[in-house]
Tab-separated table of C-alpha atoms and ligand atoms in Angstrom:
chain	number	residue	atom	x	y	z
A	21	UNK	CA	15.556	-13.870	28.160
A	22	UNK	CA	11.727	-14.626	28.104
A	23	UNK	CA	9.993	-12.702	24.858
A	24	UNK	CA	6.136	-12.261	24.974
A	25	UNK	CA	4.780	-14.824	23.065
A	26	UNK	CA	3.461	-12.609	20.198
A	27	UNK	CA	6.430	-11.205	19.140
A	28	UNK	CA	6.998	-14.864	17.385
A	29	UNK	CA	3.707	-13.774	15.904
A	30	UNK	CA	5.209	-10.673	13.831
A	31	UNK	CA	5.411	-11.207	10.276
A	32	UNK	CA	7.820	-8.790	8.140
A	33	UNK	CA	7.757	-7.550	4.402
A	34	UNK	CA	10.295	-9.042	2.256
A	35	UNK	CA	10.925	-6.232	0.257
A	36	UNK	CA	13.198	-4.898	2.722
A	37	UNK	CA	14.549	-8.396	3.029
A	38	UNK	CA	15.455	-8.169	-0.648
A	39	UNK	CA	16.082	-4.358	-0.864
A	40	UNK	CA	18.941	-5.319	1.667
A	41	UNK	CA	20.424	-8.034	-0.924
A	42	UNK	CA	20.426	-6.194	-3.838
A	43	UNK	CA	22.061	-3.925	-1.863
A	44	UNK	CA	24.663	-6.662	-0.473
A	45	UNK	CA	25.380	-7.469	-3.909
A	46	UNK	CA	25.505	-3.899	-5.271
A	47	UNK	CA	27.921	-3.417	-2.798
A	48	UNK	CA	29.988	-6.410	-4.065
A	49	UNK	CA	30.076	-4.404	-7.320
A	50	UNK	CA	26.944	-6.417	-8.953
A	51	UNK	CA	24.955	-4.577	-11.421
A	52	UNK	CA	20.918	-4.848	-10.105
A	53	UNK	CA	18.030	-3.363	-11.103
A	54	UNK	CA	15.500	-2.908	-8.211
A	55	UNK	CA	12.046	-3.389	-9.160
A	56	UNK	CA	11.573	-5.068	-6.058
A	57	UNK	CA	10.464	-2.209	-3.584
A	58	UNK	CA	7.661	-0.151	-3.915
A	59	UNK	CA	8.525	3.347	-3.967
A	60	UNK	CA	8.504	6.128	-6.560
A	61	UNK	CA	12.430	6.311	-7.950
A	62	UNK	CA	11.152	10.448	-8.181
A	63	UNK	CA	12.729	12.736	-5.935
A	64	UNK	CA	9.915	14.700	-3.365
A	65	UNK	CA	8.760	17.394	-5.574
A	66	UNK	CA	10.506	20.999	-4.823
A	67	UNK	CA	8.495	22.754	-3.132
A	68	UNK	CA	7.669	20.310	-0.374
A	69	UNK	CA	11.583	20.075	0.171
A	70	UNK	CA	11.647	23.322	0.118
A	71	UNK	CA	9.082	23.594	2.619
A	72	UNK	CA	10.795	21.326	4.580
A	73	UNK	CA	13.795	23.062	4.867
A	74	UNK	CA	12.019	26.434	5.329
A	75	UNK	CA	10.151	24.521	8.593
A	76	UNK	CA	13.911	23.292	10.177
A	77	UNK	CA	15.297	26.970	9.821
A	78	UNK	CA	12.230	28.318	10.577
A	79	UNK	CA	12.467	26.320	14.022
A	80	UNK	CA	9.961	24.096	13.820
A	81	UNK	CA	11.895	21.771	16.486
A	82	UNK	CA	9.398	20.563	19.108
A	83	UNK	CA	7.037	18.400	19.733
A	84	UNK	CA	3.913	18.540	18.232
A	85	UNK	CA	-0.067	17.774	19.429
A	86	UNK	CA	-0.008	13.717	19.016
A	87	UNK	CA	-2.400	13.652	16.331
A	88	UNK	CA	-0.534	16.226	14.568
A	89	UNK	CA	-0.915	20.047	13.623
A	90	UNK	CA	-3.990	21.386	13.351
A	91	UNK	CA	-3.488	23.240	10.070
A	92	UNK	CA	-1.589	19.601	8.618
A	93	UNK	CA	-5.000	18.171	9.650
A	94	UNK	CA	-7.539	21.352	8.649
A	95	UNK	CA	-5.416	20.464	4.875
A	96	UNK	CA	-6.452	16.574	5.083
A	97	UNK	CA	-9.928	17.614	5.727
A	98	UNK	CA	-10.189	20.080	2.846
A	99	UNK	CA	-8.091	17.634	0.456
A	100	UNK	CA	-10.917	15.116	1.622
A	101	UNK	CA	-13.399	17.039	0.917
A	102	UNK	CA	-12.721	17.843	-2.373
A	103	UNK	CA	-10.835	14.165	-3.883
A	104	UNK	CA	-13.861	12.115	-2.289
A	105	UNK	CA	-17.022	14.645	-1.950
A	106	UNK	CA	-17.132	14.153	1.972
A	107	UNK	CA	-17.275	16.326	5.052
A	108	UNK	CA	-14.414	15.509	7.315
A	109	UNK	CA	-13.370	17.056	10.722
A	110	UNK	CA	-10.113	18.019	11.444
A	111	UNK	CA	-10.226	16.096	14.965
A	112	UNK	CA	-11.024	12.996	12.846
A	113	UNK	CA	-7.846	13.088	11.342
A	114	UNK	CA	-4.399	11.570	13.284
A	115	UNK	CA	-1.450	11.809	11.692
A	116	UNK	CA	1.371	9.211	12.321
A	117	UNK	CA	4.652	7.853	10.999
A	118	UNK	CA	3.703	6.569	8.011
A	119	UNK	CA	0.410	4.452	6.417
A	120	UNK	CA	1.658	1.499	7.858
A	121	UNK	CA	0.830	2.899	11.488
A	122	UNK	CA	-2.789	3.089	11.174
A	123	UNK	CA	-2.982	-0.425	10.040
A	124	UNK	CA	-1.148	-1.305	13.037
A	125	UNK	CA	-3.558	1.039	15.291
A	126	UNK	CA	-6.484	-0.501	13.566
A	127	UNK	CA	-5.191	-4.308	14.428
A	128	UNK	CA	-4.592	-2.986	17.851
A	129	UNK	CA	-7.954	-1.578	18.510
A	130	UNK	CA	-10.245	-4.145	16.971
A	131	UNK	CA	-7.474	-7.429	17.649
A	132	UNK	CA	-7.588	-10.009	20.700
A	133	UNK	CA	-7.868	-13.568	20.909
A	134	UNK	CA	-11.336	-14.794	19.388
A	135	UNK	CA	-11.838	-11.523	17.090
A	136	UNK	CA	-11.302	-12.598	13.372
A	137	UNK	CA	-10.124	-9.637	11.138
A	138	UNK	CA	-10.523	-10.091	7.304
A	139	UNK	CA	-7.567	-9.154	4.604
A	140	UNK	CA	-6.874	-9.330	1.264
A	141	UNK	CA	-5.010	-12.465	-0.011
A	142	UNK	CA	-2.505	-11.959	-2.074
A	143	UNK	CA	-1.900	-8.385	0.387
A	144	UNK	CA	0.278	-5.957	1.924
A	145	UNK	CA	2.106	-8.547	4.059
A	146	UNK	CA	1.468	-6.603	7.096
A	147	UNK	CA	-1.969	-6.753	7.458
A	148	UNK	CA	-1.666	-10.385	7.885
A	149	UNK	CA	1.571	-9.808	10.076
A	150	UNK	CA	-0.533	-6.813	12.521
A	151	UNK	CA	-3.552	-9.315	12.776
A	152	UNK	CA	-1.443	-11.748	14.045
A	153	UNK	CA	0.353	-9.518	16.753
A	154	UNK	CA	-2.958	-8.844	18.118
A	155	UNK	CA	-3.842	-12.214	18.729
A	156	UNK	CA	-6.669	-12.183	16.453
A	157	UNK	CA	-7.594	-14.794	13.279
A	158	UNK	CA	-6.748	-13.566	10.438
A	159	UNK	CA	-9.457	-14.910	7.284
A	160	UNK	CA	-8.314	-14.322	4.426
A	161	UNK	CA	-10.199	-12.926	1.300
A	162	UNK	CA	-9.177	-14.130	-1.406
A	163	UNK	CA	-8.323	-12.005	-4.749
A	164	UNK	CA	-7.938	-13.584	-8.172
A	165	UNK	CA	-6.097	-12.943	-11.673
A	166	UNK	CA	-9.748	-13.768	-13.395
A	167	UNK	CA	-11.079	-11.281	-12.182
A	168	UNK	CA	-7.811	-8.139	-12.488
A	169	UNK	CA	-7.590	-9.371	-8.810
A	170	UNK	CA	-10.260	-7.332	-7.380
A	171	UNK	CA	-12.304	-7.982	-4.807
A	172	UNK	CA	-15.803	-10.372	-4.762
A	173	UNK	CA	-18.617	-8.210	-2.704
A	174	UNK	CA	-19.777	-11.548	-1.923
A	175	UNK	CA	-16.852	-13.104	-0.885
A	176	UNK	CA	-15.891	-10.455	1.248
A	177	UNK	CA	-19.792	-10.836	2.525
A	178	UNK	CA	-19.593	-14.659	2.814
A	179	UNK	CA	-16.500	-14.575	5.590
A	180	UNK	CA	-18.176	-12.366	7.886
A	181	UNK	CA	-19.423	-14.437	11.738
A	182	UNK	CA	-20.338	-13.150	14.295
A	183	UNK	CA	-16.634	-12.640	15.736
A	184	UNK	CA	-15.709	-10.354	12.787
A	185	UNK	CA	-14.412	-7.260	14.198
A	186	UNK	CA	-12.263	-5.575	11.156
A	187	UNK	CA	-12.731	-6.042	7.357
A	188	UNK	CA	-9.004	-4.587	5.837
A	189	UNK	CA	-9.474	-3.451	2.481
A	190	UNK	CA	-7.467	-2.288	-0.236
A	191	UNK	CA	-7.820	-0.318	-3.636
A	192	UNK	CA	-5.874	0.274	-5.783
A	193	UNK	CA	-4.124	-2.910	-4.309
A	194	UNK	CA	-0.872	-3.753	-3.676
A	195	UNK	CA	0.751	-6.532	-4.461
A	196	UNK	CA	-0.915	-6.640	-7.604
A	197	UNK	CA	-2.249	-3.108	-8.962
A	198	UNK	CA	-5.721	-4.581	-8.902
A	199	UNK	CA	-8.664	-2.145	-8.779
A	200	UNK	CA	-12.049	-2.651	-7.793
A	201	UNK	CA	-14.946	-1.358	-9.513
A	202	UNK	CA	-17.319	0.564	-8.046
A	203	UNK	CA	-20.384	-1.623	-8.752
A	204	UNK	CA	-18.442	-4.049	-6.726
A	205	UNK	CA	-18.091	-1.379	-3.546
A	206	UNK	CA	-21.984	-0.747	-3.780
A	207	UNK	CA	-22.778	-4.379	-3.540
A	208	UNK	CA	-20.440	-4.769	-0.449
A	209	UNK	CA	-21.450	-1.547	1.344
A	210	UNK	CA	-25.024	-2.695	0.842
A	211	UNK	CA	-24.060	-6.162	2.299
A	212	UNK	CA	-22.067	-4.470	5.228
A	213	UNK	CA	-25.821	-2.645	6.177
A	214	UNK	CA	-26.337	-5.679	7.830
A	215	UNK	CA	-23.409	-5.895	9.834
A	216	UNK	CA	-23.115	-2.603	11.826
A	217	UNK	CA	-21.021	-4.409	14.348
A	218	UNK	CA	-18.098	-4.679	11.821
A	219	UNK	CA	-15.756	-1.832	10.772
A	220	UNK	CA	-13.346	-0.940	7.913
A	221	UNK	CA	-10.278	-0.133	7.691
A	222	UNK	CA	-10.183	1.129	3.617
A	223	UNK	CA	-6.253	1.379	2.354
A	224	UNK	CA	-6.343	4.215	0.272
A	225	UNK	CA	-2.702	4.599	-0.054
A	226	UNK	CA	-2.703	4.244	-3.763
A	227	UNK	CA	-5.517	6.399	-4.579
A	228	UNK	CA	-3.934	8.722	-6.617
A	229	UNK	CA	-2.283	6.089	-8.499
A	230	UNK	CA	-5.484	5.258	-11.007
A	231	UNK	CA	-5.010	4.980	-14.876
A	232	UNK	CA	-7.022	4.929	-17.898
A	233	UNK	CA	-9.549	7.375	-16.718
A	234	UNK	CA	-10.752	5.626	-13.808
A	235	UNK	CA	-12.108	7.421	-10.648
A	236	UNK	CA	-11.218	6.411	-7.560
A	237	UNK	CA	-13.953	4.744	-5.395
A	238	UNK	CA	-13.481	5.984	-1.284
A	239	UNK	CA	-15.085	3.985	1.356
A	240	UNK	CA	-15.626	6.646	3.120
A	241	UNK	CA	-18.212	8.447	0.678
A	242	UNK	CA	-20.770	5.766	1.611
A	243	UNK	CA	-23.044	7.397	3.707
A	244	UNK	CA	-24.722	3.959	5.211
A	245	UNK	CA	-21.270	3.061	7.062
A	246	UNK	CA	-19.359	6.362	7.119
A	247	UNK	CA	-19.163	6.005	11.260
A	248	UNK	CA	-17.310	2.678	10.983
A	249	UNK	CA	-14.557	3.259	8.169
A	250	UNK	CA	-11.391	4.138	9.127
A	251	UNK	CA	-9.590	5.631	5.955
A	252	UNK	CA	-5.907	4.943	5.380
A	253	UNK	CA	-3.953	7.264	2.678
A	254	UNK	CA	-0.776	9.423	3.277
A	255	UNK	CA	2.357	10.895	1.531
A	256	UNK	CA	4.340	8.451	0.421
A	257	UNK	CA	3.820	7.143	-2.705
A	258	UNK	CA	1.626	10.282	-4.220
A	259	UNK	CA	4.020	12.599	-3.327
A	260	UNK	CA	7.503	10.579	-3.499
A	261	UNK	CA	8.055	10.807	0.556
A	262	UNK	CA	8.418	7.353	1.499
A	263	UNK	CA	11.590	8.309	3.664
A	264	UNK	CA	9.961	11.207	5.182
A	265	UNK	CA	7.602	9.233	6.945
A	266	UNK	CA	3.980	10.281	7.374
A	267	UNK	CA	0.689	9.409	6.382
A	268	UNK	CA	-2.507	9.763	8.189
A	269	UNK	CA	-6.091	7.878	9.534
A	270	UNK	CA	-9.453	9.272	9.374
A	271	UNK	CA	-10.907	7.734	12.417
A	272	UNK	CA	-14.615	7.714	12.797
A	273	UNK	CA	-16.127	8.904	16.355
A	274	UNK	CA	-14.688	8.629	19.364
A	275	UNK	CA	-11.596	5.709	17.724
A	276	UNK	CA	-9.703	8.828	16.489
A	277	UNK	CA	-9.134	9.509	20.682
A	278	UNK	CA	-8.027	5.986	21.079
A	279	UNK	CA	-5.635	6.474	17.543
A	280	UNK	CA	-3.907	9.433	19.243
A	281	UNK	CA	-3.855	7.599	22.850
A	282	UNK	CA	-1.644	4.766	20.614
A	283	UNK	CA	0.387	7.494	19.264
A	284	UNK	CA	1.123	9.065	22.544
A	285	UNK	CA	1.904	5.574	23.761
A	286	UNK	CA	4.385	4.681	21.173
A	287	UNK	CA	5.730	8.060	18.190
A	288	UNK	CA	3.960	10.943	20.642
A	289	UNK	CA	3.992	12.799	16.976
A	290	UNK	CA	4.846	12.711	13.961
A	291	UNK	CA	8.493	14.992	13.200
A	292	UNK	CA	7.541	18.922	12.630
A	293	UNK	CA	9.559	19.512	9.570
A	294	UNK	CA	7.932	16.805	7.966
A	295	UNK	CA	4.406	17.527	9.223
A	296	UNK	CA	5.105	21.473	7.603
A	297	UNK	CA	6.369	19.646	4.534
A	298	UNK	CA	3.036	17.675	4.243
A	299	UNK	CA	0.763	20.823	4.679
A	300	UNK	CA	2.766	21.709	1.386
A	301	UNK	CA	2.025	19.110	-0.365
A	302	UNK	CA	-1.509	19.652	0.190
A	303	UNK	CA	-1.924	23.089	-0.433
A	304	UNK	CA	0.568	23.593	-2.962
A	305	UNK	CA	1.275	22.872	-6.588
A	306	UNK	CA	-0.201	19.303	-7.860
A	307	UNK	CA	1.363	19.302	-11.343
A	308	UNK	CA	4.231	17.133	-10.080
A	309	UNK	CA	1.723	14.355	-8.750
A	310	UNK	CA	-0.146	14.176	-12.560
A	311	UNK	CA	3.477	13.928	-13.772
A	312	UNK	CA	4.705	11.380	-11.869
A	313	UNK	CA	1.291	9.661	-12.261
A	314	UNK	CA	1.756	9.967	-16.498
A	315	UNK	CA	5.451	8.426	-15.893
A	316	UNK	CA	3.733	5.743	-14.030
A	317	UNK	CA	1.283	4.959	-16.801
A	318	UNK	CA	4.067	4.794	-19.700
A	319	UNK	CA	6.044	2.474	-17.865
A	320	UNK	CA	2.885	0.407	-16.853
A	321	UNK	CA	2.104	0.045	-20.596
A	322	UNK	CA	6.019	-0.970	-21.446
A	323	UNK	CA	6.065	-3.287	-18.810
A	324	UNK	CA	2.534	-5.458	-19.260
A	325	UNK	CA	3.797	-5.967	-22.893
A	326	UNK	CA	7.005	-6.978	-21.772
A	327	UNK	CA	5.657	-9.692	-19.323
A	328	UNK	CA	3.231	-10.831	-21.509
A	329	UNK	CA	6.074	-11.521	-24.553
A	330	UNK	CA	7.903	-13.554	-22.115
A	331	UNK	CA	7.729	-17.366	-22.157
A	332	UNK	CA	5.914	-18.650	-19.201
A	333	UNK	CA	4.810	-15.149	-17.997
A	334	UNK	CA	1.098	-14.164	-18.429
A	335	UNK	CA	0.280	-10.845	-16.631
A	336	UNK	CA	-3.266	-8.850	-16.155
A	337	UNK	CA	-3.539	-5.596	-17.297
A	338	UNK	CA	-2.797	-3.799	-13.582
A	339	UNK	CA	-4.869	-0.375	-13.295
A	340	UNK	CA	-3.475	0.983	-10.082
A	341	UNK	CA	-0.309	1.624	-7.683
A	342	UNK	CA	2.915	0.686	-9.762
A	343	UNK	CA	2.833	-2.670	-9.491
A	344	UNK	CA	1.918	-5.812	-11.798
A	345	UNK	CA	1.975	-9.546	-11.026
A	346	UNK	CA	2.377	-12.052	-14.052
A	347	UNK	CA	1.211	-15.265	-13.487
A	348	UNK	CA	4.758	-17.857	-13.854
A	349	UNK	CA	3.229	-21.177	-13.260
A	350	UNK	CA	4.428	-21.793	-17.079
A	351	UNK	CA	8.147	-21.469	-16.588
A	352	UNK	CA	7.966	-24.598	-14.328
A	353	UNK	CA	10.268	-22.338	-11.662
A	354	UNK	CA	8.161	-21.582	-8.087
A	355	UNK	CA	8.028	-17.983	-7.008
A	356	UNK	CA	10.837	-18.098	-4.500
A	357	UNK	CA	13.214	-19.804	-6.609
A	358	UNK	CA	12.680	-17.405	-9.213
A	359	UNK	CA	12.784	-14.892	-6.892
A	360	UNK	CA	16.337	-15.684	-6.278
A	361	UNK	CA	17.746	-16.605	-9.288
A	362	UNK	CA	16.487	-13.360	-10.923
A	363	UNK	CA	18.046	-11.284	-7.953
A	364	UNK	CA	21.664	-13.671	-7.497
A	365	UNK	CA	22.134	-14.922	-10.671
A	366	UNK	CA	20.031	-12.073	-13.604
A	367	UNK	CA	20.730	-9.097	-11.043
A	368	UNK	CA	16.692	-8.259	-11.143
A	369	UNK	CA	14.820	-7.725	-7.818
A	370	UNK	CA	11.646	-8.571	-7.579
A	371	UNK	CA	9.612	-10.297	-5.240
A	372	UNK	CA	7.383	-13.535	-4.892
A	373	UNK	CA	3.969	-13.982	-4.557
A	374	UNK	CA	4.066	-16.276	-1.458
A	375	UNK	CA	5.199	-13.022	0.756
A	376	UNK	CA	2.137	-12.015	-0.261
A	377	UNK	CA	0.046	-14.803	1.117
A	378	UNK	CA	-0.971	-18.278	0.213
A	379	UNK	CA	-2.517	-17.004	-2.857
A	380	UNK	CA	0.868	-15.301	-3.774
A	381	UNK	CA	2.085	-19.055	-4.854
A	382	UNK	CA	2.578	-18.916	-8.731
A	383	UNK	CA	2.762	-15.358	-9.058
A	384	UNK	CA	5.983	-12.596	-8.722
A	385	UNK	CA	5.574	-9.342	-7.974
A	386	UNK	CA	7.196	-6.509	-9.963
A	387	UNK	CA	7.543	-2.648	-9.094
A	388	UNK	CA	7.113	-0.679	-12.206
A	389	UNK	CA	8.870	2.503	-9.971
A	390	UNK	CA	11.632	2.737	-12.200
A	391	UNK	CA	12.958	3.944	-15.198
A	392	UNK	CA	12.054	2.907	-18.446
A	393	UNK	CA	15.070	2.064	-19.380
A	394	UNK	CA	15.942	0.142	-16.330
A	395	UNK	CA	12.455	-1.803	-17.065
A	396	UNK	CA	13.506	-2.868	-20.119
A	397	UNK	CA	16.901	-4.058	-19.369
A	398	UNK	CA	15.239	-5.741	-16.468
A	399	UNK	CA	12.824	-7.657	-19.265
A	400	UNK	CA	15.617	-8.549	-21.000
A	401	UNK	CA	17.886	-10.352	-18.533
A	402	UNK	CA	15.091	-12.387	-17.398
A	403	UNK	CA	14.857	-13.739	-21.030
A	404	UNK	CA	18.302	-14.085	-20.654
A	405	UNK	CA	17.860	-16.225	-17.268
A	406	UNK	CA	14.778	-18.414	-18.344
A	407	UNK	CA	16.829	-19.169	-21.605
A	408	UNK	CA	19.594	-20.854	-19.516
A	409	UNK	CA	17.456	-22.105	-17.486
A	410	UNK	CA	15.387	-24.282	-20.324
A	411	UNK	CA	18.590	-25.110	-22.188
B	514	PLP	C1	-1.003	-1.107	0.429
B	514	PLP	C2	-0.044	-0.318	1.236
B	514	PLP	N1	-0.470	0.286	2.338
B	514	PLP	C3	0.363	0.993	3.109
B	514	PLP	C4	1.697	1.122	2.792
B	514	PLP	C5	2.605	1.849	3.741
B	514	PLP	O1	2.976	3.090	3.337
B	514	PLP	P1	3.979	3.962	4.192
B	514	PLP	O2	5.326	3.828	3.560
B	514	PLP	O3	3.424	5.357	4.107
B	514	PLP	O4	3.975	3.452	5.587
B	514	PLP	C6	2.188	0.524	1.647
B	514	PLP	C7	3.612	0.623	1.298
B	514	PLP	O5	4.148	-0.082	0.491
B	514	PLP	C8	1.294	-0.208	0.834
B	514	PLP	O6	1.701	-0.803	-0.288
């Protein structure tokens, strides 16, 4: 068999990779402690399940429009409206399978041979991995531990030529739960004035996910390039529905036709039950997302302090998503190796920088999505493993 030549070009994300270990050796009757995928180790909140179950007896067991029920979408609007202060349209909205899928949309519709599309370096893996399916360059931007790894306006600014289709953005970040300020977003959305050719495709996935009283800073409230950002946010990690699979685009103009002609193409909709589950979440209770958000912040608080005691570890203060990403140039191990050693030999997933880019080397990533206790005895088998490891 003869595969198109692109499908070499697919990247993956190694969390699933090492998700599938930990579960290999769990299986084996190993004792791990997963901080190595990022999901919320909370169970969907109540009522949404509720809601969910409600919608499967209720017979909600059709298809659906492509783009997804209107009243799923009228909720995005209004939930819009009132998180980021700006006026969106229900036909603006497309609902898919997941945040992933409008990434994938985005590379799709803005990706050929010639185009360059800009990321964030260290990233979500699969913004490099989408660019790369559609043929296009990826450049990357890149994000540094000087500066709580958020983004440089003027870096961003500097990588833009003329074949710059896409700039991929993302705050509060994953890998490395770095948050840009808004000073920062003013200087680039100024910048981007001068560009009207180039669009944005703002990952928002995390934006409920902000500590210390920060507000969170939506691409799309900037008036100057509202008709070229294409938000990203969904379910999954504010409301604990990473399995349910859904999350949602706000496509600008006439791209949120061409969003729904790639869903009809490829998931025609998004499941019913779920899609009644979502509305829900919306329009429902929000206590449970504050509470999961306060869990978030106590374990971000044990864990920094935890890093930073051990040896060779130095870690930023993260202020977003549930990640953080010590710096572990001074153990003398690389990230993979430590990577594996923590996972075969400490029982500890985690994963490396380097699946997060080129600017991943010297860094680990670790998912703070888990219990405090687990955290802890987590800290203190790595102590246990760079001990042997210098003796
Ligand atoms: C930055 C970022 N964007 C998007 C996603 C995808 O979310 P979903 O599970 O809803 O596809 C993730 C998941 O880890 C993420 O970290």
């Amino acid at each position: 068999m003869k595969l198109a030549e692109r499908t070499a070009r697919l990247g993956t994300e190694s969390a699933f990779e090492v998700l599938a270990r930990a579960k290999e050796l769990e299986a084996e009757g190993r004792s791990i402690i997963n901080l190595g995928i990022g999901q919320p180790n909370f169970q969907t909140p109540i009522n949404i399940v509720e809601a969910g179950r409600k919608a499967l007896l209720d017979g909600h067991h059709g298809y659906t429009p492509a783009n997804g029920i209107l009243q799923l979408r009228e909720a995005v609007a209004a939930d819009i409206g009132t998180r980021h202060c700006v006026e969106v349209e229900p036909e603006e909205v497309v609902v898919v399978p997941g945040g992933k899928v409008t990434m994938f949309f985005a590379a799709l519709m803005f990706g050929e041979p010639g185009a360059e599309i800009l990321y964030p370096n260290p990233g979500f893996p699969i913004y490099h991995s989408v660019i790369e399916f559609s043929g296009a360059t990826p450049v990357p931007i890149p994000l540094y531990e000087e500066t709580g790894f958020s983004f440089s306006a003027d870096e961003v600014l500097s990588k833009i030529t003329p074949n710059t289709r896409l700039i991929m953005l993302n705050s509060p970040a994953n890998p490395t739960g770095g948050v840009t300020p808004k000073a920062e977003f003013d200087r680039l959305v100024e910048g981007l004035e001068a560009h009207p050719e180039v669009a944005i495709m703002s990952d928002e996935i995390y934006s409920r996910l902000l500590y210390d009283e920060q507000e969170h800073v939506s691409l799309l409230a900037y008036p100057s390039i509202r008709d070229r950002v294409i938000l990203l946010d969904g379910w999954s990690k504010t409301y604990a529905m990473t399995g349910w699979r859904i999350g949602y685009g706000i496509w600008p103009g006439s791209l949120a036709e061409q969003a729904t002609r790639l869903a009809v193409n490829s998931n025609s909709c998004v499941n019913a039950v779920t899609q009644v589950a979502a509305i829900e979440a919306l329009t429902g209770p929000q206590h449970s997302v504050e509470t999961m958000r306060l869990a978030f912040d106590e374990r971000r608080k044990i864990m920094l302090s935890e890093l930073n005691q051990i040896e060779g570890f130095r870690c930023v203060e993260p202020q977003g998503a549930f990640y953080a990403m010590p710096n572990i140039e001074g153990t003398g191990i690389s990230a993979d190796e430590l990577q594996d050693g923590l996972l075969e030999v400490a029982g500890v997933a985690t994963i490396a920088g380097t699946s997060f880019g080129d600017f991943g080397e010297g860094y680990i990533r670790f998912s703070y999505a888990a219990s405090k206790e687990e955290i802890l005895e987590a800290m203190r088998r790595i102590r246990a493993f760079l001990a042997t490891r210098v003796a």
